[in-house]
Amino acid sequence: MRCLVAVKQVIDPYVHIRINKEQTAVIQENVKMAMNPFDEIAMEAALQFKEQGIISEVIAVSIGAPGVQETLRQALARGADKAIMVMSEKSYNPLSIAKVLAKISKQQEVDLVLMGKQAIDNDCNQTGQMLAALLDWPQATFVSKLQLESTSLIATREVDGGLETLKCKIPAVVTTDLRLNEPRVISLPNIMQAKKKPLTEISIEDMGLELNNQIATTTIQPPPKRKAGVKLNSVTELVDKLRNEAKII
Amino acid sequence: MILIVAEHNNTVLNNATLHVIEAAKKLQLPIHVLVAGSKCTDVVSAAQECAGVRKVLIADNDAYAHQLAENVAKLIYQLSTEYSYILAPATCFGKDILPRVAALLDVEQISDITDIINQQTFVRPIYAGNAYATVTTSLSKNVITVRATSFPLCGSQDKCDTQAIDINIPASNTEFISINSTDTGKLPDLNSAKIVVAGGRGISSKDKFTLIQQLAEQLHAAIGASRAAVDAGFVPNDLQIGQTGKVVAPDLYIAIGISGAIQHIAGMKDSKVIVAINRDPDAPIFDIADYGLVADLFDAVPELIASLSKAERLISSE
């Protein structure tokens, strides 16, 4: 079974983001970047299946500017067999990304695509579902438990109010939630070894796809600030405030 | 026209849908609601009574019993011709199905909107609510998920018309196995509760979380938790409030032993009144709390429970 894992490079989740002066973008220059945490989980899942002998090859793919190579090298250091880098200076919305991934999934003849349920930058939560639609494959989203069999997979999904379990025929798309696994720490020898693994570069323009963003972001603003309230001295005071000032209990 | 995809469990129409209906009114176009399910007549009745709904489309078929994305997306795609907006709540249900519809239509989706400026302009949080993006669309078909807590509930009306949809699309590659619902007992569900009592790492153990339970029972509140409390195994993960969990906006949010990590705040900062009880006076939760109490929660919470139950006894004896 061949598995494609889509990994996105995002601003490191522990970095406080800054908005540019024109309020049109989040500043990306000279900011620490990282692999999207949900994609790290997807990669870990693929690697665990490979170690169990269920998956034969793990292919990492990423789309973006040259700096994205770093994230792919990291995927290789984690244990991916090869990486595909789709070079694009322009930033595309999820539908275009899904079209690129659909084309690569077919070219690479993969049976399973794994990716995070959402990227922590734009929080769209769309790409996996869109990819499944374009390929007409079944999907299991927000997965916190995954079992692979020869012709199907059993996925437990984190849904509002509980856990839902589905069985999907393979090929399929699975998007991963936080609690699926704990991604491994990369060791130094693996980083060295990763430099020898194949990383193919292709330009997004050479993919033969017509891509354009249909929805435009016009402004980006900081969230409205909530003003701090008052500090109280006792439970009695709290109950009084809630009852007589906020009139809420 | 607008098509809203109803979220339900074949018996009850989820409140999230009622928020989406209210949001859709801002687009000033006729609203239809699609109920795709199996033996879902109660849901249909509830949808007919939602103020502002012109017509309820009913796709009642065993194939839609579990509302799987694979076939429900195809159903919506087939129904989409006359609609310029297709909306669903930005819940696990809507997030699962709607991007699939968008891809079938070859249009981009606008996720998780918190405001509607006009028919072409929407506001949505990015970076876990640390920034808000205004997005504009010139598409003739717009597929949008709506953050339910950002809009009020719709009112009620006399029942509107229905129309049966006779399209049967099986989900041939996906099989539903089971659903394990979290038992909230007599307490309300997190998504619809007017009061939420949430506990964090400060609770220190699973056993001591009963303190949160007691306070929640006293206030008829839903129980929530921070990611730290979930990761420590105090409560199941579907109680997690925050960017990676649930986003809530109740009338009253009581954060107990929660420091207020940015990811947690993203999930509750739209609550009307926020109370924080924490031993650490520098905890960031106090920066957004309307009422802060710097105290040991193991002293303050029992006192709060006692004081509320005493007040209850006084009122009932009057």
XYZ file of C-alpha atoms in Angstrom:
567
model
C 0.000 0.000 0.000
C 1.360 3.401 -0.997
C 0.584 6.424 1.100
C 0.792 10.126 0.304
C 1.099 12.513 3.237
C 0.436 16.176 2.553
C 2.406 18.487 4.830
C 2.048 22.245 5.004
C 4.593 24.701 6.269
C 3.042 27.193 8.684
C 4.190 29.790 11.177
C 5.394 27.932 14.260
C 2.359 27.517 16.555
C 4.288 28.969 19.492
C 5.087 32.204 17.671
C 2.841 35.198 18.244
C 1.715 36.350 14.829
C 2.013 39.948 13.655
C -0.160 41.701 11.100
C 1.447 44.070 8.582
C 0.852 47.828 8.710
C -1.504 47.785 5.730
C -3.601 45.128 7.533
C -3.550 42.914 4.473
C -1.408 39.994 5.601
C 0.205 38.194 8.493
C 3.959 38.814 8.432
C 5.786 35.665 7.249
C 9.293 37.085 6.749
C 11.901 36.242 9.380
C 9.372 34.240 11.361
C 10.085 30.731 12.632
C 8.268 28.193 10.471
C 7.224 24.632 11.301
C 5.317 21.693 9.921
C 1.585 22.094 10.561
C 1.058 20.135 13.833
C -1.924 18.201 12.457
C 0.209 17.142 9.460
C 2.950 15.939 11.815
C 0.334 13.596 13.261
C -0.632 12.414 9.758
C 3.038 11.734 8.973
C 3.481 9.843 12.240
C 0.439 7.669 11.455
C 1.868 6.806 8.023
C 5.258 5.946 9.511
C 3.731 3.698 12.162
C 1.841 1.765 9.465
C 5.080 1.460 7.511
C 6.882 0.091 10.540
C 4.079 -2.456 10.941
C 4.578 -3.505 7.315
C 1.114 -2.358 6.239
C 2.280 0.582 4.145
C 5.145 -0.014 1.725
C 6.044 3.543 0.785
C 5.434 6.926 2.387
C 5.558 9.921 0.054
C 5.567 13.427 1.519
C 4.276 16.316 -0.571
C 4.216 20.034 0.046
C 3.256 23.054 -2.006
C 4.792 26.492 -1.637
C 7.811 28.762 -1.935
C 11.382 27.327 -1.877
C 11.529 27.548 1.931
C 8.982 24.716 2.107
C 11.844 22.358 1.267
C 12.834 22.552 4.920
C 9.518 21.021 5.968
C 9.915 18.234 3.420
C 13.458 17.493 4.651
C 11.948 17.215 8.091
C 9.360 14.757 6.759
C 12.183 12.708 5.248
C 14.098 12.846 8.525
C 11.022 11.526 10.296
C 11.039 8.545 7.951
C 9.243 9.355 4.689
C 10.775 7.493 1.724
C 10.655 10.332 -0.749
C 9.361 13.853 -1.085
C 7.706 15.903 -3.797
C 7.948 19.652 -3.690
C 5.501 21.630 -5.786
C 7.058 25.056 -6.198
C 4.691 27.990 -6.125
C 5.495 31.607 -5.361
C 1.793 32.355 -5.239
C -0.275 31.214 -2.286
C -3.308 29.172 -3.331
C -6.597 28.486 -1.558
C -7.546 24.921 -0.512
C -9.467 24.011 -3.703
C -6.374 24.581 -5.863
C -4.216 22.699 -3.376
C -6.693 19.800 -3.501
C -6.459 19.778 -7.320
C -2.661 19.559 -7.163
C -2.856 16.773 -4.582
C -5.438 14.892 -6.677
C -3.098 14.948 -9.654
C -0.136 13.753 -7.590
C -2.240 11.034 -5.924
C -3.057 9.624 -9.372
C 0.484 10.000 -10.719
C 1.959 8.279 -7.686
C -0.787 5.619 -7.672
C -1.325 5.908 -3.932
C -3.997 3.999 -2.006
C -4.237 6.338 0.922
C -3.804 10.068 1.467
C -3.224 11.303 4.998
C -3.155 14.931 6.088
C -4.007 17.063 9.086
C -7.644 18.037 9.581
C -6.728 21.688 9.174
C -3.752 23.989 8.859
C -3.282 26.175 11.895
C -2.722 29.311 9.804
C -5.904 29.765 7.773
C -7.937 27.213 9.803
C -9.931 26.336 6.674
C -10.427 22.614 7.311
C -11.235 21.926 3.643
C -8.387 20.359 1.680
C -8.835 16.692 2.644
C -12.573 16.716 2.022
C -12.094 18.511 -1.314
C -9.433 16.032 -2.381
C -11.749 13.126 -1.545
C -14.490 14.717 -3.654
C -12.188 15.341 -6.634
C -10.975 11.730 -6.562
C -14.447 10.392 -5.696
C -12.867 8.509 -2.793
C -14.461 7.995 0.627
C -13.244 10.210 3.460
C -12.744 9.939 7.186
C -12.146 13.313 8.783
C -10.994 14.338 12.291
C -9.683 10.831 12.954
C -8.386 9.884 16.399
C -8.028 6.143 15.831
C -7.133 4.369 12.599
C -6.852 0.747 11.593
C -5.756 -0.326 8.100
C -6.787 -3.552 6.419
C -5.993 -4.771 2.923
C -9.053 -3.330 1.182
C -10.533 -1.002 3.785
C -9.828 1.123 6.814
C -11.670 1.591 10.085
C -11.532 5.124 11.429
C -12.852 6.594 14.652
C -13.757 10.238 14.230
C -14.003 12.928 16.871
C -17.450 14.419 16.335
C -19.492 16.829 18.452
C -20.851 14.866 21.369
C -18.878 11.674 20.908
C -16.930 9.328 18.676
C -18.123 7.965 15.347
C -16.600 4.903 13.725
C -16.681 4.419 9.947
C -15.382 1.777 7.590
C -14.086 3.146 4.271
C -13.020 1.241 1.206
C -9.478 1.959 0.060
C -8.407 4.164 -1.705
C -9.462 6.824 0.781
C -8.566 10.179 2.286
C -8.054 10.443 6.052
C -7.611 13.708 7.949
C -6.052 13.471 11.373
C -7.022 14.979 14.716
C -4.781 15.749 17.677
C -5.228 12.593 19.656
C -4.353 10.056 16.961
C -0.738 9.808 18.116
C 2.263 11.684 19.491
C 4.698 12.534 16.704
C 8.245 11.261 17.206
C 11.258 13.406 17.911
C 13.719 13.549 15.018
C 17.217 12.264 15.760
C 20.386 13.810 14.354
C 21.482 10.714 12.359
C 18.070 10.703 10.689
C 18.492 14.335 9.708
C 21.825 13.469 8.077
C 20.326 10.450 6.339
C 17.394 12.486 5.070
C 19.757 14.566 2.955
C 20.366 11.502 0.774
C 16.692 10.717 0.243
C 15.066 11.758 -3.051
C 13.316 15.115 -3.167
C 11.718 15.932 -6.510
C 10.860 19.503 -7.427
C 8.127 20.446 -9.857
C 6.726 23.824 -10.670
C 3.007 24.300 -10.088
C 2.748 25.887 -13.555
C 3.975 22.654 -15.110
C 1.218 20.552 -13.614
C -1.218 21.246 -16.421
C -3.902 22.515 -14.073
C -5.858 25.726 -14.289
C -5.609 27.242 -10.866
C -6.819 30.547 -9.538
C -8.063 31.920 -6.257
C -11.775 32.706 -6.375
C -12.022 34.218 -2.934
C -9.868 37.161 -1.917
C -8.761 38.232 1.535
C -9.099 42.008 1.647
C -8.104 42.832 5.214
C -6.644 41.094 8.221
C -7.238 42.639 11.615
C -6.411 41.795 15.204
C -9.305 40.365 17.208
C -11.471 42.795 19.168
C -9.964 43.194 22.629
C -11.950 42.128 25.627
C -11.379 44.502 28.473
C -10.255 43.034 31.742
C -12.869 43.205 34.452
C -12.520 43.439 38.178
C -10.766 41.266 40.711
C -12.991 40.283 43.606
C -12.064 39.394 47.148
C -14.521 36.715 48.095
C -17.016 34.157 46.894
C -19.773 36.207 48.528
C -18.801 39.183 46.421
C -18.734 36.998 43.296
C -22.225 35.624 43.919
C -23.471 39.147 44.580
C -21.972 40.470 41.316
C -23.360 37.615 39.264
C -26.774 38.009 40.796
C -27.162 41.762 41.053
C -24.778 43.285 38.508
C -24.581 40.749 35.668
C -28.026 39.380 36.635
C -27.043 36.025 35.252
C -27.802 33.545 38.021
C -31.824 31.581 -2.874
C -30.154 30.045 0.158
C -29.985 26.348 1.024
C -29.145 25.523 4.633
C -28.120 21.968 5.425
C -29.754 20.969 8.710
C -27.724 19.196 11.370
C -29.708 16.621 13.318
C -29.715 13.072 14.649
C -32.978 12.051 12.899
C -34.918 13.011 16.049
C -33.780 16.452 17.149
C -32.796 19.446 15.042
C -29.454 20.684 16.392
C -29.573 24.248 17.663
C -26.532 25.106 15.536
C -28.864 25.049 12.533
C -31.101 27.675 14.164
C -28.116 29.994 14.493
C -27.252 29.477 10.820
C -30.829 30.336 9.818
C -30.590 33.601 11.762
C -27.229 34.373 10.139
C -28.622 33.647 6.665
C -31.270 36.341 7.089
C -28.483 38.897 6.678
C -28.151 37.773 3.049
C -31.760 38.893 2.408
C -32.699 36.002 0.148
C -35.340 33.277 0.495
C -34.181 30.445 2.776
C -34.742 26.728 2.210
C -33.596 24.070 4.670
C -32.552 20.569 3.623
C -33.228 17.753 6.071
C -31.382 14.675 4.819
C -31.906 11.738 7.121
C -33.945 8.662 7.811
C -37.313 8.677 9.611
C -36.704 12.268 10.520
C -40.245 13.713 10.656
C -39.675 15.420 14.018
C -36.669 17.213 12.591
C -38.684 18.324 9.584
C -41.422 19.739 11.858
C -38.838 21.622 13.898
C -37.250 23.066 10.745
C -40.663 24.144 9.389
C -41.174 26.195 12.536
C -37.901 28.111 12.274
C -38.651 31.775 11.594
C -37.479 32.824 8.151
C -37.556 29.412 6.498
C -39.591 29.433 3.283
C -39.484 25.711 2.514
C -38.069 22.497 3.982
C -36.679 19.945 1.545
C -36.941 16.400 2.845
C -34.597 13.666 1.684
C -35.836 10.862 3.916
C -34.025 7.696 2.990
C -32.040 4.967 4.754
C -29.040 6.031 2.680
C -28.907 9.294 4.650
C -29.455 7.800 8.113
C -25.924 8.653 9.266
C -25.420 11.674 7.013
C -22.169 10.450 5.556
C -20.191 12.992 3.568
C -19.731 10.719 0.592
C -23.373 10.629 -0.454
C -24.893 13.648 1.300
C -22.428 15.884 -0.563
C -23.602 14.390 -3.860
C -27.231 14.937 -2.848
C -26.585 18.602 -2.065
C -24.677 18.960 -5.327
C -27.674 17.655 -7.245
C -29.994 20.065 -5.446
C -27.683 23.041 -5.833
C -28.793 24.376 -9.227
C -31.147 27.088 -8.021
C -29.179 28.187 -4.971
C -26.555 30.915 -4.833
C -25.643 30.186 -1.190
C -25.223 26.818 0.483
C -24.751 27.092 4.237
C -24.143 24.704 7.115
C -22.974 25.128 10.687
C -19.177 25.018 11.162
C -19.537 21.969 13.397
C -17.972 18.560 12.813
C -21.026 17.820 10.664
C -20.794 20.882 8.431
C -17.006 20.843 8.236
C -17.090 17.236 7.061
C -19.670 17.633 4.313
C -19.529 21.149 2.898
C -15.969 21.255 1.482
C -16.894 18.111 -0.414
C -19.893 19.922 -1.891
C -17.714 22.905 -2.809
C -15.197 20.716 -4.643
C -17.987 18.994 -6.597
C -19.216 22.456 -7.612
C -15.632 23.533 -8.401
C -15.911 26.536 -6.075
C -13.911 27.549 -3.042
C -15.466 27.470 0.406
C -15.551 30.172 3.045
C -15.096 28.458 6.407
C -16.359 29.356 9.846
C -17.703 32.869 9.250
C -18.389 35.026 12.306
C -19.966 37.973 10.496
C -21.774 38.784 7.274
C -21.040 42.288 5.977
C -22.999 41.943 2.746
C -23.747 39.312 0.095
C -20.110 39.306 -1.051
C -18.203 40.057 2.152
C -17.651 37.884 5.198
C -15.462 37.869 8.293
C -13.730 34.747 9.586
C -11.144 34.015 12.276
C -7.704 32.737 11.276
C -4.698 31.708 13.367
C -6.910 30.354 16.140
C -8.797 33.619 16.437
C -5.620 35.672 16.768
C -6.616 37.532 13.612
C -9.798 38.109 11.660
C -9.826 38.050 7.864
C -12.367 39.881 5.746
C -12.929 37.903 2.565
C -14.783 38.819 -0.594
C -16.341 36.545 -3.149
C -17.548 37.166 -6.671
C -18.754 33.606 -7.123
C -22.287 32.885 -8.282
C -22.370 29.913 -5.904
C -21.075 30.360 -2.394
C -20.452 27.482 -0.034
C -20.096 28.727 3.522
C -19.849 27.244 7.003
C -21.097 29.451 9.832
C -19.786 29.674 13.380
C -23.066 29.140 15.213
C -22.093 30.968 18.398
C -21.487 34.210 16.494
C -25.158 34.599 15.581
C -28.345 34.518 17.682
C -30.940 31.763 17.512
C -33.814 32.240 15.065
C -37.330 32.582 16.416
C -40.367 30.482 15.562
C -43.088 30.760 12.941
C -46.143 28.889 11.709
C -45.055 25.804 9.787
C -43.804 26.503 6.263
C -44.188 24.184 3.253
C -42.204 21.043 2.629
C -41.030 19.315 -0.510
C -40.024 15.676 -0.680
C -36.803 14.973 -2.550
C -36.722 11.647 -4.276
C -33.024 11.223 -4.867
C -31.423 8.111 -3.455
C -27.633 8.077 -3.498
C -26.011 5.225 -1.579
C -22.701 5.759 0.200
C -21.126 2.785 -1.499
C -17.601 3.218 -0.194
C -18.360 4.275 3.366
C -20.052 2.157 5.986
C -21.275 3.497 9.306
C -20.140 1.265 12.168
C -21.105 3.008 15.405
C -21.473 6.207 17.355
C -20.524 6.485 21.014
C -22.204 9.536 22.415
C -20.830 11.123 25.523
C -23.371 10.885 28.303
C -23.924 14.327 29.789
C -26.576 12.965 32.181
C -29.080 15.600 33.172
C -26.743 18.417 32.225
C -27.144 20.392 29.003
C -24.943 19.852 25.980
C -21.847 22.061 25.675
C -22.948 23.585 22.392
C -26.316 24.793 23.646
C -25.765 25.445 27.375
C -26.418 28.947 28.737
C -23.822 28.404 31.452
C -20.548 26.504 31.097
C -18.352 25.479 34.015
C -14.877 24.559 32.800
C -11.989 23.020 34.686
C -8.280 23.053 33.925
C -5.024 21.566 35.066
C -5.546 23.217 38.456
C -8.217 20.644 39.307
C -5.239 18.261 39.736
C -7.010 14.891 39.388
C -9.869 13.050 37.755
C -11.538 12.478 41.142
C -11.491 16.133 42.015
C -13.254 16.987 38.774
C -16.454 15.977 40.629
C -16.215 19.453 42.141
C -16.794 20.897 38.658
C -19.620 18.405 38.188
C -21.308 19.543 41.420
C -21.091 23.198 40.499
C -22.402 22.439 37.010
C -25.367 20.562 38.494
C -26.057 23.459 40.825
C -26.152 25.920 37.936
C -27.622 23.505 35.386
C -24.514 24.161 33.330
C -22.540 22.136 30.815
C -19.106 20.874 31.784
C -16.071 21.904 29.777
C -12.326 21.544 30.129
C -9.054 22.980 28.936
C -6.742 20.927 26.770
C -4.424 20.476 29.746
C -7.249 18.816 31.704
C -8.103 16.592 28.751
C -4.487 15.603 28.169
C -4.119 14.815 31.870
C -7.043 12.411 31.489
C -9.414 14.215 33.872
C -12.247 14.246 31.305
C -12.966 12.840 27.824
C -11.665 14.891 24.921
C -15.054 15.938 23.554
C -15.358 18.306 26.523
C -12.329 20.257 25.366
C -12.933 23.933 24.756
C -10.517 25.797 22.541
C -9.215 26.144 19.048
C -8.677 22.412 18.659
C -11.842 21.558 20.558
C -15.206 23.249 20.813
C -15.902 26.947 20.451
C -18.591 28.086 22.891
C -20.204 31.420 23.699
C -22.579 30.934 26.637
C -24.124 33.712 28.754
C -21.830 32.742 31.622
C -18.470 30.972 31.469
C -16.785 29.981 34.716
C -13.122 29.031 34.246
C -11.769 27.153 37.237
C -8.091 26.325 37.565
C -7.561 27.358 33.941
C -4.558 29.564 33.257
C -5.927 30.848 29.957
C -3.613 29.609 27.208
C -4.273 31.415 23.946
C -5.715 28.236 22.393
C -8.244 27.942 25.201
C -9.239 31.595 25.036
C -9.934 31.221 21.301
C -12.675 28.765 22.261
C -14.529 30.838 24.852
C -13.710 34.537 24.577
C -17.076 35.366 22.998
C -18.925 34.316 26.164
C -21.080 37.151 27.549
C -19.764 37.057 31.102
C -16.517 35.340 32.060
C -15.607 34.378 35.618
C -12.140 33.108 36.471
C -11.122 31.378 39.671
C -7.391 30.772 39.875
C -4.714 30.746 42.533
C -2.190 32.518 40.284
C -2.919 36.276 40.181
C -0.854 36.571 36.974
C -2.792 33.914 35.041
C -3.699 35.333 31.599
C -7.326 34.258 32.072
C -7.733 37.300 34.356
C -6.988 39.590 31.385
C -10.274 38.640 29.767
C -12.411 37.761 32.795
C -15.207 40.133 33.828
C -14.967 38.829 37.372
C -11.750 37.372 38.710
C -11.276 35.634 42.008
C -7.713 34.922 43.075
C -8.250 31.969 45.365
C -7.535 28.305 45.899
C -10.252 26.607 43.891
C -10.575 23.860 46.497
C -11.734 26.512 48.977
C -13.650 28.762 46.614
C -15.644 26.214 44.620
C -17.183 24.373 47.615
C -18.015 27.763 49.106
C -19.622 28.819 45.828
C -21.664 25.605 45.686
C -22.769 26.058 49.303
C -23.697 29.669 48.782
C -25.723 28.910 45.650
C -27.585 26.012 47.268
C -28.291 28.132 50.350
C -29.769 30.819 48.134
C -31.862 28.187 46.406
C -33.246 26.979 49.728
C -34.099 30.523 50.743
C -35.947 31.149 47.494
C -37.863 27.871 47.668
C -38.904 28.509 51.267
C -40.226 31.954 50.499
